[in-house]
């Protein structure tokens, strides 16, 4: 008996199996992409992607290079630049050429020949994100830290803002080394107190400089986020970091709500948020040996919280502050925080500026 032969029609060459995926699944994939430049390339693939990309919830913006309107690189990107704050004071006037190149030729399907993303002559983070209408989680990475330090110096900070400063923690060290048996070990006896030499050899002055510089950097970042927050009422989480891992500014649901409901208090001297009068708790150790073969000389932890008269109505419990401090840094730096939190506390007051 001859076997039956079934004849199947060849699938249509125009059939794209990817088109059978529902929009919800495609959006899930695009949310995993996150990177705004990659999303720009995805939007150029097809009309469907061009319509779905603006609906992405999770976005990561990495600023590789900042270029002035005239086309010259900004020297403020160099962390050793004597004027590191130039990056922030002129940030909204700069264009992010390498960031926006993938978006240059995209067109809005509902607006005729209107570009989906702004042309390169008007860049700012707010402009980059303008056509994303459902952003919930936003992470922005700057190309360098804000505070210039010498090689081998440890300086990390993390700040939490609502309409104004809520919490800030600064971790510093005069020298960091990966060999704990080196000459970094302290030459003075550590009795848990700050030695007298700390006040006479410029140690305290250095910590004050670290603190003020970090606060200026944090408040400038916060001020420049205002248009982004205003344009995206769906935001639930906003984090602004830098490639050096020096500073992190974070805002959650409660902080974003506070930001939208209360007026922003700007500093009269520059484009940054006013820092309220605050209390500072300083802890110090001449030397800390940390996990992973790391040693820190002159380890310092500064915890900053607005004082009651300068808090603008923000009542933050000690429990919330401690949770913020212990969760501020990862790895060996988290161990440094835990060790320093056991040290003697020195209280200082800082006027608003």
mmCIF file of C-alpha atoms in Angstrom:
data_model
loop_
_atom_site.group_PDB
_atom_site.id
_atom_site.type_symbol
_atom_site.label_atom_id
_atom_site.label_comp_id
_atom_site.label_asym_id
_atom_site.label_seq_id
_atom_site.Cartn_x
_atom_site.Cartn_y
_atom_site.Cartn_z
ATOM 1 C CA UNK A 1 0.000 0.000 0.000
ATOM 2 C CA UNK A 2 1.305 3.350 -0.947
ATOM 3 C CA UNK A 3 1.787 5.714 2.002
ATOM 4 C CA UNK A 4 -0.385 8.790 2.056
ATOM 5 C CA UNK A 5 1.395 11.936 1.200
ATOM 6 C CA UNK A 6 0.328 15.155 2.881
ATOM 7 C CA UNK A 7 0.969 18.349 1.085
ATOM 8 C CA UNK A 8 1.579 21.448 3.221
ATOM 9 C CA UNK A 9 1.572 24.943 1.881
ATOM 10 C CA UNK A 10 4.792 26.826 2.403
ATOM 11 C CA UNK A 11 4.482 29.484 5.078
ATOM 12 C CA UNK A 12 4.080 32.951 3.735
ATOM 13 C CA UNK A 13 7.455 34.636 3.373
ATOM 14 C CA UNK A 14 5.840 37.789 4.794
ATOM 15 C CA UNK A 15 4.866 36.111 8.083
ATOM 16 C CA UNK A 16 6.963 37.260 11.028
ATOM 17 C CA UNK A 17 6.603 34.937 14.007
ATOM 18 C CA UNK A 18 7.639 37.777 16.322
ATOM 19 C CA UNK A 19 4.454 39.619 15.345
ATOM 20 C CA UNK A 20 2.476 36.905 17.067
ATOM 21 C CA UNK A 21 3.845 37.935 20.464
ATOM 22 C CA UNK A 22 1.427 40.143 22.420
ATOM 23 C CA UNK A 23 2.408 43.722 23.150
ATOM 24 C CA UNK A 24 2.574 42.994 26.880
ATOM 25 C CA UNK A 25 5.305 40.400 26.328
ATOM 26 C CA UNK A 26 7.259 42.666 23.981
ATOM 27 C CA UNK A 27 7.099 45.436 26.592
ATOM 28 C CA UNK A 28 8.401 43.018 29.204
ATOM 29 C CA UNK A 29 11.396 42.325 26.976
ATOM 30 C CA UNK A 30 11.973 46.021 26.298
ATOM 31 C CA UNK A 31 11.881 46.749 30.021
ATOM 32 C CA UNK A 32 14.739 44.279 30.454
ATOM 33 C CA UNK A 33 16.698 46.198 27.822
ATOM 34 C CA UNK A 34 16.311 49.442 29.844
ATOM 35 C CA UNK A 35 19.319 51.230 28.274
ATOM 36 C CA UNK A 36 17.965 54.290 26.508
ATOM 37 C CA UNK A 37 20.357 54.060 23.554
ATOM 38 C CA UNK A 38 19.506 50.417 22.943
ATOM 39 C CA UNK A 39 15.827 51.325 23.167
ATOM 40 C CA UNK A 40 16.448 53.974 20.524
ATOM 41 C CA UNK A 41 17.854 51.325 18.202
ATOM 42 C CA UNK A 42 14.906 49.039 18.960
ATOM 43 C CA UNK A 43 12.492 51.832 18.067
ATOM 44 C CA UNK A 44 14.108 52.043 14.629
ATOM 45 C CA UNK A 45 13.436 48.355 13.886
ATOM 46 C CA UNK A 46 9.741 48.572 13.050
ATOM 47 C CA UNK A 47 6.611 50.687 13.321
ATOM 48 C CA UNK A 48 5.367 48.466 16.135
ATOM 49 C CA UNK A 49 8.551 48.866 18.181
ATOM 50 C CA UNK A 50 8.462 52.565 17.460
ATOM 51 C CA UNK A 51 5.051 52.704 19.162
ATOM 52 C CA UNK A 52 5.965 50.427 22.089
ATOM 53 C CA UNK A 53 9.336 51.883 23.126
ATOM 54 C CA UNK A 54 7.803 55.088 24.619
ATOM 55 C CA UNK A 55 5.683 52.868 26.912
ATOM 56 C CA UNK A 56 8.696 51.276 28.644
ATOM 57 C CA UNK A 57 8.629 51.428 32.473
ATOM 58 C CA UNK A 58 12.308 50.892 33.358
ATOM 59 C CA UNK A 59 14.941 53.160 31.814
ATOM 60 C CA UNK A 60 18.683 53.438 32.302
ATOM 61 C CA UNK A 61 20.427 56.530 30.932
ATOM 62 C CA UNK A 62 24.202 56.298 30.741
ATOM 63 C CA UNK A 63 25.930 59.554 29.856
ATOM 64 C CA UNK A 64 29.252 58.540 28.320
ATOM 65 C CA UNK A 65 30.378 61.964 27.225
ATOM 66 C CA UNK A 66 29.052 65.467 27.641
ATOM 67 C CA UNK A 67 29.629 67.862 24.771
ATOM 68 C CA UNK A 68 28.982 71.590 24.813
ATOM 69 C CA UNK A 69 26.749 73.222 22.234
ATOM 70 C CA UNK A 70 29.884 74.385 20.443
ATOM 71 C CA UNK A 71 31.107 70.794 20.244
ATOM 72 C CA UNK A 72 33.980 70.992 22.711
ATOM 73 C CA UNK A 73 34.359 68.416 25.446
ATOM 74 C CA UNK A 74 33.637 69.713 28.925
ATOM 75 C CA UNK A 75 36.721 69.676 31.136
ATOM 76 C CA UNK A 76 34.431 69.365 34.141
ATOM 77 C CA UNK A 77 34.072 65.668 33.418
ATOM 78 C CA UNK A 78 37.572 65.032 34.658
ATOM 79 C CA UNK A 79 37.326 64.201 38.387
ATOM 80 C CA UNK A 80 40.727 65.823 38.928
ATOM 81 C CA UNK A 81 39.574 69.059 37.321
ATOM 82 C CA UNK A 82 39.956 72.063 39.630
ATOM 83 C CA UNK A 83 36.341 73.021 38.861
ATOM 84 C CA UNK A 84 34.386 69.755 39.020
ATOM 85 C CA UNK A 85 31.135 71.589 39.687
ATOM 86 C CA UNK A 86 31.132 73.074 36.167
ATOM 87 C CA UNK A 87 29.507 69.861 34.971
ATOM 88 C CA UNK A 88 26.480 70.563 37.107
ATOM 89 C CA UNK A 89 26.145 74.321 36.857
ATOM 90 C CA UNK A 90 26.002 74.076 33.068
ATOM 91 C CA UNK A 91 24.417 70.616 32.796
ATOM 92 C CA UNK A 92 21.111 71.750 31.313
ATOM 93 C CA UNK A 93 22.932 73.750 28.626
ATOM 94 C CA UNK A 94 24.939 70.793 27.401
ATOM 95 C CA UNK A 95 24.059 68.275 24.742
ATOM 96 C CA UNK A 96 24.591 64.560 25.048
ATOM 97 C CA UNK A 97 25.699 63.706 21.526
ATOM 98 C CA UNK A 98 26.771 60.109 22.050
ATOM 99 C CA UNK A 99 23.649 59.372 24.068
ATOM 100 C CA UNK A 100 21.138 60.621 21.525
ATOM 101 C CA UNK A 101 22.700 59.585 18.235
ATOM 102 C CA UNK A 102 20.485 56.451 17.902
ATOM 103 C CA UNK A 103 17.351 58.622 18.225
ATOM 104 C CA UNK A 104 18.282 61.108 15.556
ATOM 105 C CA UNK A 105 16.217 59.759 12.683
ATOM 106 C CA UNK A 106 13.200 58.303 14.507
ATOM 107 C CA UNK A 107 9.802 59.675 13.566
ATOM 108 C CA UNK A 108 6.590 59.921 15.524
ATOM 109 C CA UNK A 109 3.974 57.682 13.919
ATOM 110 C CA UNK A 110 1.181 59.946 15.153
ATOM 111 C CA UNK A 111 2.790 63.215 14.171
ATOM 112 C CA UNK A 112 3.615 62.889 10.503
ATOM 113 C CA UNK A 113 7.238 63.717 9.946
ATOM 114 C CA UNK A 114 7.773 65.020 13.492
ATOM 115 C CA UNK A 115 10.798 63.403 15.181
ATOM 116 C CA UNK A 116 9.968 60.919 17.909
ATOM 117 C CA UNK A 117 12.859 62.267 19.983
ATOM 118 C CA UNK A 118 14.183 65.859 20.028
ATOM 119 C CA UNK A 119 16.885 66.979 17.643
ATOM 120 C CA UNK A 120 20.433 67.203 18.928
ATOM 121 C CA UNK A 121 20.298 70.977 19.353
ATOM 122 C CA UNK A 122 18.172 70.824 22.536
ATOM 123 C CA UNK A 123 19.565 68.077 24.688
ATOM 124 C CA UNK A 124 19.026 67.623 28.410
ATOM 125 C CA UNK A 125 18.020 64.523 30.390
ATOM 126 C CA UNK A 126 14.449 65.867 30.429
ATOM 127 C CA UNK A 127 14.484 66.110 26.630
ATOM 128 C CA UNK A 128 15.906 62.618 26.245
ATOM 129 C CA UNK A 129 13.046 61.205 28.291
ATOM 130 C CA UNK A 130 10.302 63.494 27.045
ATOM 131 C CA UNK A 131 8.573 60.937 24.835
ATOM 132 C CA UNK A 132 8.677 58.127 27.396
ATOM 133 C CA UNK A 133 5.208 58.376 28.904
ATOM 134 C CA UNK A 134 5.135 55.528 31.430
ATOM 135 C CA UNK A 135 8.505 55.717 33.197
ATOM 136 C CA UNK A 136 8.411 54.175 36.673
ATOM 137 C CA UNK A 137 12.026 53.353 37.483
ATOM 138 C CA UNK A 138 14.740 55.670 36.208
ATOM 139 C CA UNK A 139 18.481 55.295 36.693
ATOM 140 C CA UNK A 140 20.896 57.923 35.348
ATOM 141 C CA UNK A 141 24.665 57.494 35.333
ATOM 142 C CA UNK A 142 27.007 60.462 35.001
ATOM 143 C CA UNK A 143 30.454 59.943 33.456
ATOM 144 C CA UNK A 144 32.475 60.895 36.548
ATOM 145 C CA UNK A 145 32.298 61.743 40.223
ATOM 146 C CA UNK A 146 31.627 65.305 41.314
ATOM 147 C CA UNK A 147 34.291 65.855 43.967
ATOM 148 C CA UNK A 148 37.940 65.850 42.935
ATOM 149 C CA UNK A 149 40.177 63.782 45.222
ATOM 150 C CA UNK A 150 43.778 62.646 45.148
ATOM 151 C CA UNK A 151 44.718 59.112 44.154
ATOM 152 C CA UNK A 152 44.250 56.619 46.952
ATOM 153 C CA UNK A 153 41.685 58.726 48.827
ATOM 154 C CA UNK A 154 38.346 57.106 49.641
ATOM 155 C CA UNK A 155 35.239 59.272 49.297
ATOM 156 C CA UNK A 156 31.754 57.889 48.817
ATOM 157 C CA UNK A 157 28.390 59.448 49.586
ATOM 158 C CA UNK A 158 24.734 58.624 49.351
ATOM 159 C CA UNK A 159 21.914 61.133 49.764
ATOM 160 C CA UNK A 160 18.160 60.819 49.936
ATOM 161 C CA UNK A 161 16.034 63.812 48.956
ATOM 162 C CA UNK A 162 12.344 64.672 48.921
ATOM 163 C CA UNK A 163 11.626 68.359 48.392
ATOM 164 C CA UNK A 164 14.850 68.889 50.326
ATOM 165 C CA UNK A 165 17.545 66.809 52.007
ATOM 166 C CA UNK A 166 16.271 63.955 54.163
ATOM 167 C CA UNK A 167 19.372 61.841 54.806
ATOM 168 C CA UNK A 168 22.992 61.803 53.739
ATOM 169 C CA UNK A 169 25.896 59.551 54.647
ATOM 170 C CA UNK A 170 29.527 60.153 53.688
ATOM 171 C CA UNK A 171 32.288 57.541 53.983
ATOM 172 C CA UNK A 172 35.867 58.714 53.628
ATOM 173 C CA UNK A 173 39.445 57.698 54.226
ATOM 174 C CA UNK A 174 42.740 59.478 53.710
ATOM 175 C CA UNK A 175 44.258 56.409 52.131
ATOM 176 C CA UNK A 176 43.003 53.046 50.961
ATOM 177 C CA UNK A 177 45.093 50.004 50.165
ATOM 178 C CA UNK A 178 44.480 46.368 49.291
ATOM 179 C CA UNK A 179 47.262 45.127 51.560
ATOM 180 C CA UNK A 180 46.255 45.369 55.239
ATOM 181 C CA UNK A 181 49.753 44.414 56.392
ATOM 182 C CA UNK A 182 51.362 47.425 54.729
ATOM 183 C CA UNK A 183 52.516 50.620 56.378
ATOM 184 C CA UNK A 184 48.884 51.785 56.516
ATOM 185 C CA UNK A 185 48.558 50.389 60.021
ATOM 186 C CA UNK A 186 48.116 53.193 62.551
ATOM 187 C CA UNK A 187 51.180 54.500 64.327
ATOM 188 C CA UNK A 188 49.141 55.776 67.301
ATOM 189 C CA UNK A 189 47.231 53.821 69.854
ATOM 190 C CA UNK A 190 43.540 53.569 69.081
ATOM 191 C CA UNK A 191 41.549 54.104 72.266
ATOM 192 C CA UNK A 192 38.248 54.783 70.500
ATOM 193 C CA UNK A 193 38.557 58.567 70.641
ATOM 194 C CA UNK A 194 39.683 61.043 68.013
ATOM 195 C CA UNK A 195 43.368 61.868 68.683
ATOM 196 C CA UNK A 196 44.418 65.450 69.364
ATOM 197 C CA UNK A 197 46.435 65.490 66.138
ATOM 198 C CA UNK A 198 43.160 65.147 64.197
ATOM 199 C CA UNK A 199 42.352 68.756 65.102
ATOM 200 C CA UNK A 200 45.820 70.193 64.620
ATOM 201 C CA UNK A 201 47.086 68.561 61.423
ATOM 202 C CA UNK A 202 44.135 69.490 59.206
ATOM 203 C CA UNK A 203 42.224 66.240 59.667
ATOM 204 C CA UNK A 204 39.009 67.927 60.785
ATOM 205 C CA UNK A 205 39.280 70.580 58.084
ATOM 206 C CA UNK A 206 39.626 67.887 55.424
ATOM 207 C CA UNK A 207 36.449 66.165 56.630
ATOM 208 C CA UNK A 208 34.585 69.467 56.521
ATOM 209 C CA UNK A 209 35.714 69.961 52.912
ATOM 210 C CA UNK A 210 34.562 66.434 52.034
ATOM 211 C CA UNK A 211 31.199 67.061 53.652
ATOM 212 C CA UNK A 212 30.487 70.427 52.048
ATOM 213 C CA UNK A 213 31.683 69.264 48.612
ATOM 214 C CA UNK A 214 29.515 66.149 48.759
ATOM 215 C CA UNK A 215 26.490 68.147 49.880
ATOM 216 C CA UNK A 216 26.945 70.650 47.051
ATOM 217 C CA UNK A 217 27.197 67.786 44.543
ATOM 218 C CA UNK A 218 24.077 66.085 45.924
ATOM 219 C CA UNK A 219 22.003 69.267 46.039
ATOM 220 C CA UNK A 220 23.028 70.187 42.482
ATOM 221 C CA UNK A 221 21.994 66.774 41.175
ATOM 222 C CA UNK A 222 18.681 67.120 42.998
ATOM 223 C CA UNK A 223 17.983 70.556 41.523
ATOM 224 C CA UNK A 224 18.692 69.400 37.982
ATOM 225 C CA UNK A 225 16.233 66.506 38.303
ATOM 226 C CA UNK A 226 13.308 68.897 38.739
ATOM 227 C CA UNK A 227 12.176 68.936 35.063
ATOM 228 C CA UNK A 228 12.491 65.145 34.839
ATOM 229 C CA UNK A 229 10.258 64.614 37.879
ATOM 230 C CA UNK A 230 7.792 67.245 36.709
ATOM 231 C CA UNK A 231 7.400 65.620 33.283
ATOM 232 C CA UNK A 232 6.999 62.064 34.611
ATOM 233 C CA UNK A 233 4.252 61.747 37.245
ATOM 234 C CA UNK A 234 4.444 57.947 36.922
ATOM 235 C CA UNK A 235 7.952 57.842 38.452
ATOM 236 C CA UNK A 236 8.295 55.586 41.505
ATOM 237 C CA UNK A 237 12.065 55.368 41.796
ATOM 238 C CA UNK A 238 14.830 57.699 40.650
ATOM 239 C CA UNK A 239 18.550 57.086 41.163
ATOM 240 C CA UNK A 240 21.389 59.282 39.929
ATOM 241 C CA UNK A 241 24.866 57.743 40.140
ATOM 242 C CA UNK A 242 28.277 58.281 38.527
ATOM 243 C CA UNK A 243 30.677 55.947 36.757
ATOM 244 C CA UNK A 244 33.295 56.382 39.504
ATOM 245 C CA UNK A 245 30.880 55.065 42.132
ATOM 246 C CA UNK A 246 31.497 58.168 44.228
ATOM 247 C CA UNK A 247 28.015 59.517 44.840
ATOM 248 C CA UNK A 248 24.417 58.303 44.697
ATOM 249 C CA UNK A 249 21.268 60.370 44.943
ATOM 250 C CA UNK A 250 18.070 58.392 45.423
ATOM 251 C CA UNK A 251 14.370 59.183 45.563
ATOM 252 C CA UNK A 252 11.608 56.654 46.252
ATOM 253 C CA UNK A 253 7.826 56.880 46.137
ATOM 254 C CA UNK A 254 7.514 58.927 49.329
ATOM 255 C CA UNK A 255 10.362 61.268 48.378
ATOM 256 C CA UNK A 256 8.939 61.887 44.908
ATOM 257 C CA UNK A 257 5.521 62.638 46.403
ATOM 258 C CA UNK A 258 7.103 65.074 48.850
ATOM 259 C CA UNK A 259 9.018 66.699 45.990
ATOM 260 C CA UNK A 260 5.839 67.275 43.962
ATOM 261 C CA UNK A 261 3.738 68.548 46.875
ATOM 262 C CA UNK A 262 6.187 71.021 48.411
ATOM 263 C CA UNK A 263 7.972 73.954 46.807
ATOM 264 C CA UNK A 264 11.592 73.487 45.834
ATOM 265 C CA UNK A 265 13.899 75.735 47.832
ATOM 266 C CA UNK A 266 16.712 76.827 45.538
ATOM 267 C CA UNK A 267 20.027 78.248 46.672
ATOM 268 C CA UNK A 268 20.415 81.941 45.912
ATOM 269 C CA UNK A 269 24.032 81.530 44.817
ATOM 270 C CA UNK A 270 23.806 78.722 42.267
ATOM 271 C CA UNK A 271 21.584 76.212 40.497
ATOM 272 C CA UNK A 272 21.146 73.766 43.328
ATOM 273 C CA UNK A 273 18.703 72.948 46.101
ATOM 274 C CA UNK A 274 19.082 74.789 49.389
ATOM 275 C CA UNK A 275 20.620 72.589 52.093
ATOM 276 C CA UNK A 276 18.707 73.061 55.379
ATOM 277 C CA UNK A 277 20.340 73.510 58.766
ATOM 278 C CA UNK A 278 21.461 70.018 59.733
ATOM 279 C CA UNK A 279 22.962 67.955 62.507
ATOM 280 C CA UNK A 280 26.037 65.857 61.780
ATOM 281 C CA UNK A 281 27.303 62.763 63.551
ATOM 282 C CA UNK A 282 30.972 62.059 62.913
ATOM 283 C CA UNK A 283 32.707 58.771 63.694
ATOM 284 C CA UNK A 284 36.391 58.153 63.171
ATOM 285 C CA UNK A 285 38.906 55.314 63.258
ATOM 286 C CA UNK A 286 42.658 55.802 62.647
ATOM 287 C CA UNK A 287 42.717 52.534 60.764
ATOM 288 C CA UNK A 288 40.191 49.916 59.660
ATOM 289 C CA UNK A 289 41.005 46.490 58.308
ATOM 290 C CA UNK A 290 38.172 45.294 56.081
ATOM 291 C CA UNK A 291 37.226 41.977 54.450
ATOM 292 C CA UNK A 292 38.812 41.188 51.120
ATOM 293 C CA UNK A 293 42.294 42.356 52.053
ATOM 294 C CA UNK A 294 41.493 46.056 52.230
ATOM 295 C CA UNK A 295 42.749 48.613 54.746
ATOM 296 C CA UNK A 296 41.588 52.210 55.259
ATOM 297 C CA UNK A 297 43.627 54.906 56.974
ATOM 298 C CA UNK A 298 41.736 57.751 58.656
ATOM 299 C CA UNK A 299 38.348 56.093 58.150
ATOM 300 C CA UNK A 300 35.518 58.568 58.698
ATOM 301 C CA UNK A 301 31.731 58.261 58.657
ATOM 302 C CA UNK A 302 29.538 61.375 58.610
ATOM 303 C CA UNK A 303 25.760 61.013 58.944
ATOM 304 C CA UNK A 304 23.781 64.148 58.124
ATOM 305 C CA UNK A 305 20.140 64.766 58.922
ATOM 306 C CA UNK A 306 18.169 68.035 58.810
ATOM 307 C CA UNK A 307 17.667 69.539 62.250
ATOM 308 C CA UNK A 308 14.074 70.008 63.423
ATOM 309 C CA UNK A 309 14.023 73.700 62.587
ATOM 310 C CA UNK A 310 15.431 73.118 59.100
ATOM 311 C CA UNK A 311 13.623 69.932 58.131
ATOM 312 C CA UNK A 312 10.696 71.598 56.308
ATOM 313 C CA UNK A 313 8.265 69.366 58.149
ATOM 314 C CA UNK A 314 10.017 66.095 57.331
ATOM 315 C CA UNK A 315 9.972 63.886 60.403
ATOM 316 C CA UNK A 316 12.382 61.008 59.862
ATOM 317 C CA UNK A 317 12.743 58.477 62.649
ATOM 318 C CA UNK A 318 16.078 57.295 63.963
ATOM 319 C CA UNK A 319 15.178 53.780 62.837
ATOM 320 C CA UNK A 320 14.700 54.967 59.248
ATOM 321 C CA UNK A 321 17.980 56.891 59.364
ATOM 322 C CA UNK A 322 19.902 53.883 60.677
ATOM 323 C CA UNK A 323 18.389 51.669 57.970
ATOM 324 C CA UNK A 324 19.470 54.199 55.354
ATOM 325 C CA UNK A 325 23.025 54.362 56.727
ATOM 326 C CA UNK A 326 23.516 50.589 56.986
ATOM 327 C CA UNK A 327 22.163 50.097 53.454
ATOM 328 C CA UNK A 328 24.070 52.943 51.825
ATOM 329 C CA UNK A 329 27.082 50.987 50.531
ATOM 330 C CA UNK A 330 27.910 47.444 49.448
ATOM 331 C CA UNK A 331 30.788 45.038 49.945
ATOM 332 C CA UNK A 332 33.754 46.053 52.106
ATOM 333 C CA UNK A 333 32.397 49.593 52.397
ATOM 334 C CA UNK A 334 29.301 48.231 54.095
ATOM 335 C CA UNK A 335 31.621 46.515 56.579
ATOM 336 C CA UNK A 336 33.384 49.851 57.114
ATOM 337 C CA UNK A 337 30.054 51.512 57.959
ATOM 338 C CA UNK A 338 29.164 48.767 60.427
ATOM 339 C CA UNK A 339 32.545 49.074 62.123
ATOM 340 C CA UNK A 340 32.399 52.858 62.318
ATOM 341 C CA UNK A 341 28.842 52.880 63.661
ATOM 342 C CA UNK A 342 30.239 51.181 66.778
ATOM 343 C CA UNK A 343 32.701 53.993 67.362
ATOM 344 C CA UNK A 344 32.286 57.039 69.578
ATOM 345 C CA UNK A 345 29.995 59.686 68.086
ATOM 346 C CA UNK A 346 30.900 63.376 67.789
ATOM 347 C CA UNK A 347 28.069 65.839 67.201
ATOM 348 C CA UNK A 348 28.359 68.885 64.961
ATOM 349 C CA UNK A 349 25.888 71.444 63.657
ATOM 350 C CA UNK A 350 25.789 72.856 60.138
ATOM 351 C CA UNK A 351 23.957 76.012 59.062
ATOM 352 C CA UNK A 352 21.856 75.925 55.920
ATOM 353 C CA UNK A 353 23.546 77.028 52.703
#
